[in-house]
């Protein structure tokens, strides 16, 4: 598909100071989200639908392809991130790179800051949900570190790829909803961000229902709550590398703890 003759949907001036959140939420550098307002290219409603379908197709590949070990799991994990990004590249004529910006020193600090915040928020929410509803275990955590050293290395590589995919899985629908709310519903940029922030967290939580034995409280409150924090990293920086980095730091810290515990039990 091409966007040669695509006209940007009407939208408020996204760079106007009175339509941006303060510096606590959005940096004052003037950077904005891509695509929703025609920069670097505009997407039609049909193209956004195709992009979201590609996100779903990547997710289906992730959950449907058998993963007997962490080496085989590299394929579905790569498809999870590759299918939507390749589709976006075809739709936008290679402007998919607008999702990813250069990573600077302050971006690395932001990754660690949001990872720490996410760990704290997730822990608090998990304690509350566990007390009220109970929680299901995560098989990935239980199996971490129980294979060979090479299998564990493949586990870290594969989960790193998958976590970037989880950011794509969340942020493309986020941008699609922003585009719809601004261009069709004609609400403000700030309202569009809040709606996309909340709905994409529900979307992310729903995707985790099978992982946690269809525990709705755990999926929507704990995982959805964690998603809200990670999405704030993207809202602040407009850089998918930053939210991905925060996500990887968060999960790898937990995985490493599980690897050490499981290795000790095996020994």
PDB file of C-alpha atoms in Angstrom:
ATOM      1  CA  UNK A   1       0.000   0.000   0.000  1.00  0.00           C
ATOM      2  CA  UNK A   2       1.191   3.535  -0.415  1.00  0.00           C
ATOM      3  CA  UNK A   3       0.317   6.845   1.158  1.00  0.00           C
ATOM      4  CA  UNK A   4       1.202   9.009  -1.811  1.00  0.00           C
ATOM      5  CA  UNK A   5      -2.284  10.438  -2.075  1.00  0.00           C
ATOM      6  CA  UNK A   6      -3.268  10.102   1.549  1.00  0.00           C
ATOM      7  CA  UNK A   7      -4.530  13.310   3.070  1.00  0.00           C
ATOM      8  CA  UNK A   8      -3.968  13.968   6.758  1.00  0.00           C
ATOM      9  CA  UNK A   9      -7.085  13.753   8.859  1.00  0.00           C
ATOM     10  CA  UNK A  10      -8.096  17.065  10.384  1.00  0.00           C
ATOM     11  CA  UNK A  11      -6.664  17.400  13.861  1.00  0.00           C
ATOM     12  CA  UNK A  12      -5.910  20.092  16.396  1.00  0.00           C
ATOM     13  CA  UNK A  13      -2.442  21.625  16.387  1.00  0.00           C
ATOM     14  CA  UNK A  14      -0.566  18.887  18.246  1.00  0.00           C
ATOM     15  CA  UNK A  15       2.366  21.145  19.082  1.00  0.00           C
ATOM     16  CA  UNK A  16       0.275  23.835  20.735  1.00  0.00           C
ATOM     17  CA  UNK A  17       1.441  24.347  24.312  1.00  0.00           C
ATOM     18  CA  UNK A  18      -2.085  24.336  25.693  1.00  0.00           C
ATOM     19  CA  UNK A  19      -2.744  20.885  24.212  1.00  0.00           C
ATOM     20  CA  UNK A  20       0.340  19.225  25.717  1.00  0.00           C
ATOM     21  CA  UNK A  21       0.731  17.853  29.194  1.00  0.00           C
ATOM     22  CA  UNK A  22       3.179  19.584  31.505  1.00  0.00           C
ATOM     23  CA  UNK A  23       6.858  18.718  31.767  1.00  0.00           C
ATOM     24  CA  UNK A  24       6.157  16.088  34.413  1.00  0.00           C
ATOM     25  CA  UNK A  25       4.422  13.999  31.714  1.00  0.00           C
ATOM     26  CA  UNK A  26       5.733  15.248  28.357  1.00  0.00           C
ATOM     27  CA  UNK A  27       9.187  16.626  27.781  1.00  0.00           C
ATOM     28  CA  UNK A  28       9.312  20.255  26.704  1.00  0.00           C
ATOM     29  CA  UNK A  29      11.343  19.419  23.581  1.00  0.00           C
ATOM     30  CA  UNK A  30       8.351  19.719  21.242  1.00  0.00           C
ATOM     31  CA  UNK A  31       8.633  16.122  20.005  1.00  0.00           C
ATOM     32  CA  UNK A  32       5.305  14.557  19.116  1.00  0.00           C
ATOM     33  CA  UNK A  33       3.865  11.132  18.357  1.00  0.00           C
ATOM     34  CA  UNK A  34       4.166   9.897  14.759  1.00  0.00           C
ATOM     35  CA  UNK A  35       1.394   9.186  12.247  1.00  0.00           C
ATOM     36  CA  UNK A  36      -1.677  10.269  14.202  1.00  0.00           C
ATOM     37  CA  UNK A  37      -1.571  13.790  12.759  1.00  0.00           C
ATOM     38  CA  UNK A  38      -0.007  13.118   9.364  1.00  0.00           C
ATOM     39  CA  UNK A  39       3.657  13.373  10.419  1.00  0.00           C
ATOM     40  CA  UNK A  40       5.773  11.898   8.893  1.00  0.00           C
ATOM     41  CA  UNK A  41       2.861  10.490   6.847  1.00  0.00           C
ATOM     42  CA  UNK A  42      -0.881  10.184   7.333  1.00  0.00           C
ATOM     43  CA  UNK A  43      -2.679   6.864   7.546  1.00  0.00           C
ATOM     44  CA  UNK A  44      -6.271   6.365   6.494  1.00  0.00           C
ATOM     45  CA  UNK A  45      -8.704   4.540   8.752  1.00  0.00           C
ATOM     46  CA  UNK A  46      -8.373   1.499   6.490  1.00  0.00           C
ATOM     47  CA  UNK A  47      -4.575   1.561   6.810  1.00  0.00           C
ATOM     48  CA  UNK A  48      -4.799   1.811  10.591  1.00  0.00           C
ATOM     49  CA  UNK A  49      -7.116  -1.201  10.573  1.00  0.00           C
ATOM     50  CA  UNK A  50      -4.588  -3.150   8.499  1.00  0.00           C
ATOM     51  CA  UNK A  51      -1.833  -2.159  10.956  1.00  0.00           C
ATOM     52  CA  UNK A  52      -3.878  -3.358  13.941  1.00  0.00           C
ATOM     53  CA  UNK A  53      -4.747  -6.611  12.126  1.00  0.00           C
ATOM     54  CA  UNK A  54      -1.007  -7.121  11.605  1.00  0.00           C
ATOM     55  CA  UNK A  55      -0.496  -6.616  15.342  1.00  0.00           C
ATOM     56  CA  UNK A  56      -3.090  -9.319  16.002  1.00  0.00           C
ATOM     57  CA  UNK A  57      -1.472 -11.606  13.404  1.00  0.00           C
ATOM     58  CA  UNK A  58       1.871 -11.237  15.163  1.00  0.00           C
ATOM     59  CA  UNK A  59       0.235 -12.121  18.470  1.00  0.00           C
ATOM     60  CA  UNK A  60      -1.422 -15.191  16.932  1.00  0.00           C
ATOM     61  CA  UNK A  61       1.978 -16.335  15.645  1.00  0.00           C
ATOM     62  CA  UNK A  62       3.420 -15.899  19.130  1.00  0.00           C
ATOM     63  CA  UNK A  63       0.777 -17.968  20.897  1.00  0.00           C
ATOM     64  CA  UNK A  64      -0.040 -20.520  18.172  1.00  0.00           C
ATOM     65  CA  UNK A  65       3.436 -21.676  17.095  1.00  0.00           C
ATOM     66  CA  UNK A  66       4.724 -24.371  19.488  1.00  0.00           C
ATOM     67  CA  UNK A  67       7.696 -23.372  21.639  1.00  0.00           C
ATOM     68  CA  UNK A  68       9.294 -26.600  22.917  1.00  0.00           C
ATOM     69  CA  UNK A  69      12.459 -24.732  23.880  1.00  0.00           C
ATOM     70  CA  UNK A  70      13.884 -21.234  23.866  1.00  0.00           C
ATOM     71  CA  UNK A  71      15.684 -21.724  20.555  1.00  0.00           C
ATOM     72  CA  UNK A  72      12.508 -22.679  18.689  1.00  0.00           C
ATOM     73  CA  UNK A  73      10.707 -19.850  20.521  1.00  0.00           C
ATOM     74  CA  UNK A  74      12.929 -17.326  18.744  1.00  0.00           C
ATOM     75  CA  UNK A  75      10.837 -17.733  15.561  1.00  0.00           C
ATOM     76  CA  UNK A  76       7.382 -16.846  16.960  1.00  0.00           C
ATOM     77  CA  UNK A  77       8.922 -14.109  19.058  1.00  0.00           C
ATOM     78  CA  UNK A  78      10.558 -12.620  15.972  1.00  0.00           C
ATOM     79  CA  UNK A  79       7.285 -12.879  14.034  1.00  0.00           C
ATOM     80  CA  UNK A  80       5.470 -11.160  16.897  1.00  0.00           C
ATOM     81  CA  UNK A  81       7.507  -8.007  16.358  1.00  0.00           C
ATOM     82  CA  UNK A  82       8.332  -8.488  12.675  1.00  0.00           C
ATOM     83  CA  UNK A  83       4.834  -8.886  11.202  1.00  0.00           C
ATOM     84  CA  UNK A  84       3.435  -5.556  12.449  1.00  0.00           C
ATOM     85  CA  UNK A  85       6.630  -3.606  11.743  1.00  0.00           C
ATOM     86  CA  UNK A  86       6.916  -5.007   8.209  1.00  0.00           C
ATOM     87  CA  UNK A  87       3.251  -4.172   7.606  1.00  0.00           C
ATOM     88  CA  UNK A  88       3.767  -0.663   8.951  1.00  0.00           C
ATOM     89  CA  UNK A  89       6.801  -0.276   6.687  1.00  0.00           C
ATOM     90  CA  UNK A  90       4.702  -1.239   3.654  1.00  0.00           C
ATOM     91  CA  UNK A  91       1.872   1.092   4.644  1.00  0.00           C
ATOM     92  CA  UNK A  92       4.079   4.087   5.434  1.00  0.00           C
ATOM     93  CA  UNK A  93       6.743   3.566   2.767  1.00  0.00           C
ATOM     94  CA  UNK A  94       9.430   2.785   5.368  1.00  0.00           C
ATOM     95  CA  UNK A  95       8.492   5.559   7.796  1.00  0.00           C
ATOM     96  CA  UNK A  96       8.060   2.884  10.499  1.00  0.00           C
ATOM     97  CA  UNK A  97      11.340   4.128  11.952  1.00  0.00           C
ATOM     98  CA  UNK A  98       9.449   7.116  13.325  1.00  0.00           C
ATOM     99  CA  UNK A  99       8.473   4.851  16.226  1.00  0.00           C
ATOM    100  CA  UNK A 100      12.128   4.625  17.236  1.00  0.00           C
ATOM    101  CA  UNK A 101      14.274   7.662  18.016  1.00  0.00           C
ATOM    102  CA  UNK A 102      17.930   8.050  18.874  1.00  0.00           C
ATOM    103  CA  UNK A 103      18.667   6.977  22.444  1.00  0.00           C
ATOM    104  CA  UNK A 104      20.515   9.582  24.518  1.00  0.00           C
ATOM    105  CA  UNK A 105      21.872   9.523  28.049  1.00  0.00           C
ATOM    106  CA  UNK A 106      18.722  10.917  29.577  1.00  0.00           C
ATOM    107  CA  UNK A 107      16.713   8.255  27.733  1.00  0.00           C
ATOM    108  CA  UNK A 108      18.729   5.519  29.451  1.00  0.00           C
ATOM    109  CA  UNK A 109      18.063   7.171  32.814  1.00  0.00           C
ATOM    110  CA  UNK A 110      14.367   7.323  31.899  1.00  0.00           C
ATOM    111  CA  UNK A 111      14.379   3.590  31.114  1.00  0.00           C
ATOM    112  CA  UNK A 112      15.738   2.725  34.544  1.00  0.00           C
ATOM    113  CA  UNK A 113      13.449   5.223  36.264  1.00  0.00           C
ATOM    114  CA  UNK A 114      10.296   3.816  34.691  1.00  0.00           C
ATOM    115  CA  UNK A 115      11.489   0.235  35.229  1.00  0.00           C
ATOM    116  CA  UNK A 116      11.903   0.951  38.947  1.00  0.00           C
ATOM    117  CA  UNK A 117       8.534   2.700  39.105  1.00  0.00           C
ATOM    118  CA  UNK A 118       6.930  -0.230  37.315  1.00  0.00           C
ATOM    119  CA  UNK A 119       8.417  -2.757  39.724  1.00  0.00           C
ATOM    120  CA  UNK A 120       7.048  -0.800  42.687  1.00  0.00           C
ATOM    121  CA  UNK A 121       3.587  -0.288  41.167  1.00  0.00           C
ATOM    122  CA  UNK A 122       3.348  -3.919  40.024  1.00  0.00           C
ATOM    123  CA  UNK A 123       4.369  -5.191  43.462  1.00  0.00           C
ATOM    124  CA  UNK A 124       1.775  -3.069  45.253  1.00  0.00           C
ATOM    125  CA  UNK A 125      -0.982  -4.055  42.820  1.00  0.00           C
ATOM    126  CA  UNK A 126       0.011  -7.729  43.012  1.00  0.00           C
ATOM    127  CA  UNK A 127      -0.179  -7.682  46.814  1.00  0.00           C
ATOM    128  CA  UNK A 128      -3.650  -6.119  46.707  1.00  0.00           C
ATOM    129  CA  UNK A 129      -4.982  -8.463  44.017  1.00  0.00           C
ATOM    130  CA  UNK A 130      -3.447 -11.505  45.723  1.00  0.00           C
ATOM    131  CA  UNK A 131      -5.180 -10.622  48.980  1.00  0.00           C
ATOM    132  CA  UNK A 132      -8.559  -9.976  47.348  1.00  0.00           C
ATOM    133  CA  UNK A 133      -8.741 -12.403  44.440  1.00  0.00           C
ATOM    134  CA  UNK A 134      -5.675 -14.636  44.431  1.00  0.00           C
ATOM    135  CA  UNK A 135      -3.135 -14.791  41.619  1.00  0.00           C
ATOM    136  CA  UNK A 136      -1.999 -17.410  39.121  1.00  0.00           C
ATOM    137  CA  UNK A 137       1.641 -18.318  38.623  1.00  0.00           C
ATOM    138  CA  UNK A 138       3.609 -17.436  35.499  1.00  0.00           C
ATOM    139  CA  UNK A 139       5.019 -20.527  33.769  1.00  0.00           C
ATOM    140  CA  UNK A 140       7.785 -18.473  32.162  1.00  0.00           C
ATOM    141  CA  UNK A 141       9.088 -17.527  35.607  1.00  0.00           C
ATOM    142  CA  UNK A 142       8.820 -21.111  36.845  1.00  0.00           C
ATOM    143  CA  UNK A 143      10.798 -22.484  33.883  1.00  0.00           C
ATOM    144  CA  UNK A 144      13.463 -19.751  33.731  1.00  0.00           C
ATOM    145  CA  UNK A 145      17.002 -21.044  34.139  1.00  0.00           C
ATOM    146  CA  UNK A 146      16.105 -24.742  34.216  1.00  0.00           C
ATOM    147  CA  UNK A 147      17.786 -25.531  30.888  1.00  0.00           C
ATOM    148  CA  UNK A 148      21.394 -25.344  29.747  1.00  0.00           C
ATOM    149  CA  UNK A 149      23.418 -22.143  29.747  1.00  0.00           C
ATOM    150  CA  UNK A 150      22.807 -21.792  25.996  1.00  0.00           C
ATOM    151  CA  UNK A 151      19.074 -22.299  26.488  1.00  0.00           C
ATOM    152  CA  UNK A 152      19.065 -19.612  29.180  1.00  0.00           C
ATOM    153  CA  UNK A 153      20.958 -17.258  26.848  1.00  0.00           C
ATOM    154  CA  UNK A 154      18.354 -17.929  24.139  1.00  0.00           C
ATOM    155  CA  UNK A 155      15.673 -17.228  26.744  1.00  0.00           C
ATOM    156  CA  UNK A 156      17.067 -13.750  27.419  1.00  0.00           C
ATOM    157  CA  UNK A 157      17.490 -12.966  23.714  1.00  0.00           C
ATOM    158  CA  UNK A 158      14.018 -14.255  22.890  1.00  0.00           C
ATOM    159  CA  UNK A 159      12.275 -12.456  25.724  1.00  0.00           C
ATOM    160  CA  UNK A 160      14.088  -9.244  24.774  1.00  0.00           C
ATOM    161  CA  UNK A 161      12.688  -9.557  21.245  1.00  0.00           C
ATOM    162  CA  UNK A 162       9.239 -10.397  22.583  1.00  0.00           C
ATOM    163  CA  UNK A 163       9.213  -7.406  24.933  1.00  0.00           C
ATOM    164  CA  UNK A 164       9.958  -5.060  22.030  1.00  0.00           C
ATOM    165  CA  UNK A 165       7.059  -6.805  20.301  1.00  0.00           C
ATOM    166  CA  UNK A 166       4.842  -6.126  23.307  1.00  0.00           C
ATOM    167  CA  UNK A 167       5.600  -2.421  22.953  1.00  0.00           C
ATOM    168  CA  UNK A 168       4.669  -2.526  19.259  1.00  0.00           C
ATOM    169  CA  UNK A 169       1.578  -4.570  20.185  1.00  0.00           C
ATOM    170  CA  UNK A 170       0.520  -1.772  22.550  1.00  0.00           C
ATOM    171  CA  UNK A 171       1.668   1.415  20.887  1.00  0.00           C
ATOM    172  CA  UNK A 172       0.360   0.866  17.353  1.00  0.00           C
ATOM    173  CA  UNK A 173      -3.228   0.527  18.656  1.00  0.00           C
ATOM    174  CA  UNK A 174      -2.474   3.504  20.931  1.00  0.00           C
ATOM    175  CA  UNK A 175      -1.556   5.644  17.917  1.00  0.00           C
ATOM    176  CA  UNK A 176      -4.467   4.277  15.875  1.00  0.00           C
ATOM    177  CA  UNK A 177      -6.913   5.293  18.593  1.00  0.00           C
ATOM    178  CA  UNK A 178      -5.296   8.724  18.923  1.00  0.00           C
ATOM    179  CA  UNK A 179      -5.714   9.197  15.185  1.00  0.00           C
ATOM    180  CA  UNK A 180      -9.378   8.186  15.324  1.00  0.00           C
ATOM    181  CA  UNK A 181     -10.235  10.313  18.370  1.00  0.00           C
ATOM    182  CA  UNK A 182      -8.546  13.411  16.952  1.00  0.00           C
ATOM    183  CA  UNK A 183      -9.458  13.026  13.307  1.00  0.00           C
ATOM    184  CA  UNK A 184     -12.971  11.595  13.514  1.00  0.00           C
ATOM    185  CA  UNK A 185     -14.319  12.334  16.980  1.00  0.00           C
ATOM    186  CA  UNK A 186     -12.583  15.739  17.057  1.00  0.00           C
ATOM    187  CA  UNK A 187     -11.597  15.650  20.719  1.00  0.00           C
ATOM    188  CA  UNK A 188      -8.481  17.342  22.071  1.00  0.00           C
ATOM    189  CA  UNK A 189      -5.000  15.867  21.875  1.00  0.00           C
ATOM    190  CA  UNK A 190      -4.814  15.456  25.650  1.00  0.00           C
ATOM    191  CA  UNK A 191      -8.165  13.659  25.725  1.00  0.00           C
ATOM    192  CA  UNK A 192      -7.028  11.413  22.873  1.00  0.00           C
ATOM    193  CA  UNK A 193      -3.844  10.525  24.767  1.00  0.00           C
ATOM    194  CA  UNK A 194      -5.726   9.657  27.968  1.00  0.00           C
ATOM    195  CA  UNK A 195      -8.277   7.520  26.123  1.00  0.00           C
ATOM    196  CA  UNK A 196      -5.583   5.724  24.123  1.00  0.00           C
ATOM    197  CA  UNK A 197      -3.524   5.247  27.302  1.00  0.00           C
ATOM    198  CA  UNK A 198      -6.422   3.575  29.132  1.00  0.00           C
ATOM    199  CA  UNK A 199      -7.794   1.502  26.240  1.00  0.00           C
ATOM    200  CA  UNK A 200      -4.355   0.211  25.227  1.00  0.00           C
ATOM    201  CA  UNK A 201      -3.766  -0.910  28.831  1.00  0.00           C
ATOM    202  CA  UNK A 202      -7.008  -2.908  28.722  1.00  0.00           C
ATOM    203  CA  UNK A 203      -5.932  -4.341  25.343  1.00  0.00           C
ATOM    204  CA  UNK A 204      -2.567  -5.362  26.825  1.00  0.00           C
ATOM    205  CA  UNK A 205      -4.153  -6.867  29.922  1.00  0.00           C
ATOM    206  CA  UNK A 206      -6.619  -8.877  27.840  1.00  0.00           C
ATOM    207  CA  UNK A 207      -3.746 -10.394  25.856  1.00  0.00           C
ATOM    208  CA  UNK A 208      -2.335 -11.758  29.132  1.00  0.00           C
ATOM    209  CA  UNK A 209      -5.531 -13.518  30.237  1.00  0.00           C
ATOM    210  CA  UNK A 210      -4.406 -16.985  28.979  1.00  0.00           C
ATOM    211  CA  UNK A 211      -1.002 -16.500  30.627  1.00  0.00           C
ATOM    212  CA  UNK A 212      -2.618 -16.083  34.035  1.00  0.00           C
ATOM    213  CA  UNK A 213      -5.348 -18.742  33.784  1.00  0.00           C
ATOM    214  CA  UNK A 214      -8.010 -16.180  32.869  1.00  0.00           C
ATOM    215  CA  UNK A 215      -7.610 -14.357  36.159  1.00  0.00           C
ATOM    216  CA  UNK A 216      -9.308 -11.103  35.167  1.00  0.00           C
ATOM    217  CA  UNK A 217      -8.207  -9.175  38.245  1.00  0.00           C
ATOM    218  CA  UNK A 218      -4.582 -10.148  37.717  1.00  0.00           C
ATOM    219  CA  UNK A 219      -4.623  -9.438  33.979  1.00  0.00           C
ATOM    220  CA  UNK A 220      -6.437  -6.111  34.075  1.00  0.00           C
ATOM    221  CA  UNK A 221      -5.323  -4.671  37.406  1.00  0.00           C
ATOM    222  CA  UNK A 222      -1.748  -5.937  37.826  1.00  0.00           C
ATOM    223  CA  UNK A 223      -0.685  -6.317  34.184  1.00  0.00           C
ATOM    224  CA  UNK A 224      -2.885  -3.451  32.974  1.00  0.00           C
ATOM    225  CA  UNK A 225      -1.562  -1.239  35.775  1.00  0.00           C
ATOM    226  CA  UNK A 226       2.013  -2.062  34.835  1.00  0.00           C
ATOM    227  CA  UNK A 227       1.159  -1.259  31.228  1.00  0.00           C
ATOM    228  CA  UNK A 228      -0.025   2.212  32.230  1.00  0.00           C
ATOM    229  CA  UNK A 229       3.402   2.911  33.718  1.00  0.00           C
ATOM    230  CA  UNK A 230       5.304   1.606  30.694  1.00  0.00           C
ATOM    231  CA  UNK A 231       3.127   3.552  28.272  1.00  0.00           C
ATOM    232  CA  UNK A 232       3.942   6.719  30.217  1.00  0.00           C
ATOM    233  CA  UNK A 233       7.571   6.140  29.226  1.00  0.00           C
ATOM    234  CA  UNK A 234       6.517   6.323  25.578  1.00  0.00           C
ATOM    235  CA  UNK A 235       4.201   9.282  26.139  1.00  0.00           C
ATOM    236  CA  UNK A 236       7.074  11.142  27.773  1.00  0.00           C
ATOM    237  CA  UNK A 237       9.762  10.406  25.178  1.00  0.00           C
ATOM    238  CA  UNK A 238       7.860   9.438  21.981  1.00  0.00           C
ATOM    239  CA  UNK A 239      10.550   6.762  21.658  1.00  0.00           C
ATOM    240  CA  UNK A 240       9.692   3.078  21.546  1.00  0.00           C
ATOM    241  CA  UNK A 241      13.275   2.224  22.485  1.00  0.00           C
ATOM    242  CA  UNK A 242      12.701   3.873  25.863  1.00  0.00           C
ATOM    243  CA  UNK A 243       9.485   2.047  26.756  1.00  0.00           C
ATOM    244  CA  UNK A 244      11.029  -1.174  25.414  1.00  0.00           C
ATOM    245  CA  UNK A 245      14.154  -0.598  27.494  1.00  0.00           C
ATOM    246  CA  UNK A 246      12.109   0.022  30.637  1.00  0.00           C
ATOM    247  CA  UNK A 247      10.081  -3.115  29.914  1.00  0.00           C
ATOM    248  CA  UNK A 248      13.190  -5.243  29.336  1.00  0.00           C
ATOM    249  CA  UNK A 249      14.959  -3.948  32.459  1.00  0.00           C
ATOM    250  CA  UNK A 250      11.849  -4.651  34.525  1.00  0.00           C
ATOM    251  CA  UNK A 251      11.241  -8.166  33.206  1.00  0.00           C
ATOM    252  CA  UNK A 252      14.881  -9.228  33.011  1.00  0.00           C
ATOM    253  CA  UNK A 253      15.337  -8.225  36.654  1.00  0.00           C
ATOM    254  CA  UNK A 254      12.442 -10.509  37.578  1.00  0.00           C
ATOM    255  CA  UNK A 255      13.653 -13.256  35.228  1.00  0.00           C
ATOM    256  CA  UNK A 256      17.152 -13.109  36.700  1.00  0.00           C
ATOM    257  CA  UNK A 257      15.751 -13.503  40.195  1.00  0.00           C
ATOM    258  CA  UNK A 258      13.781 -16.540  38.989  1.00  0.00           C
ATOM    259  CA  UNK A 259      16.840 -17.987  37.194  1.00  0.00           C
ATOM    260  CA  UNK A 260      18.928 -17.716  40.361  1.00  0.00           C
ATOM    261  CA  UNK A 261      16.225 -19.287  42.522  1.00  0.00           C
ATOM    262  CA  UNK A 262      15.528 -22.124  40.066  1.00  0.00           C
ATOM    263  CA  UNK A 263      19.244 -22.801  39.581  1.00  0.00           C
ATOM    264  CA  UNK A 264      19.707 -23.000  43.339  1.00  0.00           C
ATOM    265  CA  UNK A 265      16.823 -25.465  43.625  1.00  0.00           C
ATOM    266  CA  UNK A 266      18.275 -27.662  40.875  1.00  0.00           C
ATOM    267  CA  UNK A 267      21.700 -27.620  42.536  1.00  0.00           C
TER     268      UNK A 267
END
